Amino acid sequence: MGHLGDLKVLYRVVRATSHLVDWVFLGAVPEVLKRYSLEVHTHVSLFDYPAKLASLDLDLAVAPLEIHPYNDAKSHLRLLELGAMGFPVICSAGVGAFDYDLPVTRVENRPDAWIDAIVVAVSDRDALARQGDALRQAIHDHWLMDGRSAEWASAWGLSR
């Protein structure tokens, strides 16, 4: 429920693009968005969340965040989660939580900017799939600890 302000960014976007895309939501969704949604998946336990996210098999994920100091202080975990699944992402520009060197599409929080980005993205499904692959690869290359525990330990001043 704490993300309803972030979802307000999408109100006009969802309505304007519902004829082009099948909107799928995971989590709390206001009624105004439900009516344009193909699927709504409400509460999912933390334990079940990764499997549920993977089961959605999304062609594209959107991650809107309001421009707000709270969102500047948040992590980019959402981008990592979506990218680990190979989902290409369109997210809000100008928010500290998404200010990382990851191959995502950043758009200003204006309905027309979001609509344009979504229309362009879904117009070339092959390019969209390549974007998802590139994001997954960037996460595997730079955001996993596999084989990099010494590097991470050094970053925390724990090297021997």
GROMACS .gro file of C-alpha atoms in nm:
model
  160
    1MET     CA    1   0.000   0.000   0.000
    2GLY     CA    2   0.298   0.229   0.047
    3HIS     CA    3   0.355   0.227  -0.328
    4LEU     CA    4   0.023   0.376  -0.435
    5GLY     CA    5   0.184   0.716  -0.491
    6ASP     CA    6   0.438   0.551  -0.720
    7LEU     CA    7   0.157   0.383  -0.912
    8LYS     CA    8  -0.020   0.715  -0.970
    9VAL     CA    9   0.248   0.783  -1.229
   10LEU     CA   10   0.086   0.506  -1.435
   11TYR     CA   11  -0.284   0.593  -1.416
   12ARG     CA   12  -0.308   0.762  -1.757
   13VAL     CA   13  -0.039   0.537  -1.901
   14VAL     CA   14  -0.222   0.213  -1.828
   15ARG     CA   15  -0.549   0.348  -1.965
   16ALA     CA   16  -0.380   0.479  -2.281
   17THR     CA   17  -0.187   0.159  -2.355
   18SER     CA   18  -0.430  -0.111  -2.243
   19HIS     CA   19  -0.519  -0.181  -2.606
   20LEU     CA   20  -0.150  -0.248  -2.685
   21VAL     CA   21  -0.031  -0.439  -2.381
   22ASP     CA   22  -0.172  -0.685  -2.131
   23TRP     CA   23  -0.111  -0.518  -1.796
   24VAL     CA   24  -0.012  -0.755  -1.515
   25PHE     CA   25   0.025  -0.628  -1.159
   26LEU     CA   26   0.188  -0.794  -0.860
   27GLY     CA   27   0.095  -0.646  -0.522
   28ALA     CA   28  -0.157  -0.387  -0.408
   29VAL     CA   29  -0.329  -0.223  -0.704
   30PRO     CA   30  -0.583   0.060  -0.693
   31GLU     CA   31  -0.922  -0.007  -0.853
   32VAL     CA   32  -0.856   0.253  -1.122
   33LEU     CA   33  -0.578   0.030  -1.259
   34LYS     CA   34  -0.746  -0.306  -1.202
   35ARG     CA   35  -1.012  -0.236  -1.462
   36TYR     CA   36  -0.744  -0.212  -1.734
   37SER     CA   37  -0.546  -0.515  -1.613
   38LEU     CA   38  -0.534  -0.862  -1.759
   39GLU     CA   39  -0.402  -1.007  -1.433
   40VAL     CA   40  -0.370  -0.885  -1.076
   41HIS     CA   41  -0.173  -1.091  -0.827
   42THR     CA   42  -0.223  -0.952  -0.479
   43HIS     CA   43  -0.041  -1.056  -0.165
   44VAL     CA   44   0.250  -1.293  -0.214
   45SER     CA   45   0.464  -1.405   0.078
   46LEU     CA   46   0.829  -1.307   0.081
   47PHE     CA   47   0.919  -1.675   0.053
   48ASP     CA   48   0.702  -1.720  -0.259
   49TYR     CA   49   0.788  -1.387  -0.422
   50PRO     CA   50   1.079  -1.497  -0.648
   51ALA     CA   51   0.887  -1.792  -0.793
   52LYS     CA   52   0.576  -1.580  -0.842
   53LEU     CA   53   0.772  -1.305  -1.016
   54ALA     CA   54   0.936  -1.559  -1.247
   55SER     CA   55   0.601  -1.722  -1.325
   56LEU     CA   56   0.467  -1.396  -1.468
   57ASP     CA   57   0.698  -1.441  -1.771
   58LEU     CA   58   0.682  -1.070  -1.854
   59ASP     CA   59   0.786  -0.926  -2.190
   60LEU     CA   60   0.843  -0.589  -2.023
   61ALA     CA   61   0.842  -0.459  -1.666
   62VAL     CA   62   0.775  -0.105  -1.553
   63ALA     CA   63   0.907   0.043  -1.231
   64PRO     CA   64   0.763   0.386  -1.158
   65LEU     CA   65   0.879   0.583  -0.857
   66GLU     CA   66   0.770   0.928  -0.751
   67ILE     CA   67   1.041   1.191  -0.735
   68HIS     CA   68   1.074   1.207  -0.359
   69PRO     CA   69   1.362   1.203  -0.106
   70TYR     CA   70   1.236   0.870   0.031
   71ASN     CA   71   1.271   0.709  -0.311
   72ASP     CA   72   1.615   0.862  -0.355
   73ALA     CA   73   1.724   0.673  -0.045
   74LYS     CA   74   1.581   0.338  -0.157
   75SER     CA   75   1.790   0.065  -0.315
   76HIS     CA   76   1.773  -0.053  -0.673
   77LEU     CA   77   1.663  -0.399  -0.562
   78ARG     CA   78   1.358  -0.384  -0.791
   79LEU     CA   79   1.584  -0.342  -1.096
   80LEU     CA   80   1.801  -0.631  -0.980
   81GLU     CA   81   1.500  -0.858  -0.922
   82LEU     CA   82   1.341  -0.782  -1.258
   83GLY     CA   83   1.669  -0.799  -1.442
   84ALA     CA   84   1.768  -1.130  -1.284
   85MET     CA   85   1.452  -1.270  -1.444
   86GLY     CA   86   1.558  -1.131  -1.781
   87PHE     CA   87   1.272  -0.881  -1.794
   88PRO     CA   88   1.357  -0.556  -1.975
   89VAL     CA   89   1.268  -0.255  -1.759
   90ILE     CA   90   1.132   0.093  -1.810
   91CYS     CA   91   1.175   0.297  -1.491
   92SER     CA   92   1.150   0.650  -1.361
   93ALA     CA   93   1.438   0.883  -1.439
   94GLY     CA   94   1.576   1.121  -1.180
   95VAL     CA   95   1.522   0.893  -0.882
   96GLY     CA   96   1.824   0.798  -0.672
   97ALA     CA   97   1.706   0.439  -0.633
   98PHE     CA   98   1.744   0.384  -1.008
   99ASP     CA   99   2.061   0.586  -1.061
  100TYR     CA  100   2.282   0.286  -1.138
  101ASP     CA  101   2.470   0.185  -1.449
  102LEU     CA  102   2.224  -0.077  -1.567
  103PRO     CA  103   2.080  -0.116  -1.918
  104VAL     CA  104   1.725  -0.003  -1.846
  105THR     CA  105   1.510   0.261  -2.014
  106ARG     CA  106   1.463   0.564  -1.792
  107VAL     CA  107   1.178   0.806  -1.856
  108GLU     CA  108   1.058   1.123  -1.693
  109ASN     CA  109   0.745   1.087  -1.482
  110ARG     CA  110   0.517   1.238  -1.744
  111PRO     CA  111   0.240   1.022  -1.889
  112ASP     CA  112   0.340   1.105  -2.247
  113ALA     CA  113   0.701   0.998  -2.182
  114TRP     CA  114   0.589   0.667  -2.032
  115ILE     CA  115   0.340   0.604  -2.312
  116ASP     CA  116   0.600   0.677  -2.581
  117ALA     CA  117   0.857   0.449  -2.415
  118ILE     CA  118   0.609   0.163  -2.386
  119VAL     CA  119   0.487   0.200  -2.745
  120VAL     CA  120   0.845   0.201  -2.875
  121ALA     CA  121   0.940  -0.096  -2.658
  122VAL     CA  122   0.653  -0.321  -2.763
  123SER     CA  123   0.693  -0.231  -3.130
  124ASP     CA  124   1.011  -0.443  -3.153
  125ARG     CA  125   0.979  -0.761  -2.948
  126ASP     CA  126   1.322  -0.888  -3.058
  127ALA     CA  127   1.493  -0.572  -2.934
  128LEU     CA  128   1.292  -0.595  -2.613
  129ALA     CA  129   1.413  -0.951  -2.554
  130ARG     CA  130   1.774  -0.840  -2.619
  131GLN     CA  131   1.730  -0.562  -2.360
  132GLY     CA  132   1.616  -0.817  -2.104
  133ASP     CA  133   1.912  -1.041  -2.186
  134ALA     CA  134   2.152  -0.746  -2.153
  135LEU     CA  135   2.009  -0.650  -1.813
  136ARG     CA  136   2.031  -1.009  -1.690
  137GLN     CA  137   2.392  -1.030  -1.810
  138ALA     CA  138   2.486  -0.700  -1.641
  139ILE     CA  139   2.347  -0.831  -1.314
  140HIS     CA  140   2.527  -1.163  -1.348
  141ASP     CA  141   2.851  -0.985  -1.437
  142HIS     CA  142   2.848  -0.717  -1.166
  143TRP     CA  143   2.588  -0.778  -0.897
  144LEU     CA  144   2.630  -1.138  -0.782
  145MET     CA  145   2.876  -1.255  -0.520
  146ASP     CA  146   2.952  -1.579  -0.703
  147GLY     CA  147   3.329  -1.603  -0.719
  148ARG     CA  148   3.368  -1.246  -0.594
  149SER     CA  149   3.357  -1.290  -0.217
  150ALA     CA  150   3.713  -1.159  -0.178
  151GLU     CA  151   3.625  -0.847  -0.376
  152TRP     CA  152   3.313  -0.787  -0.166
  153ALA     CA  153   3.503  -0.855   0.157
  154SER     CA  154   3.769  -0.604   0.050
  155ALA     CA  155   3.502  -0.343  -0.020
  156TRP     CA  156   3.382  -0.384   0.338
  157GLY     CA  157   3.738  -0.368   0.475
  158LEU     CA  158   3.733  -0.735   0.567
  159SER     CA  159   4.025  -0.852   0.353
  160ARG     CA  160   4.298  -1.044   0.525
   0.00000   0.00000   0.00000
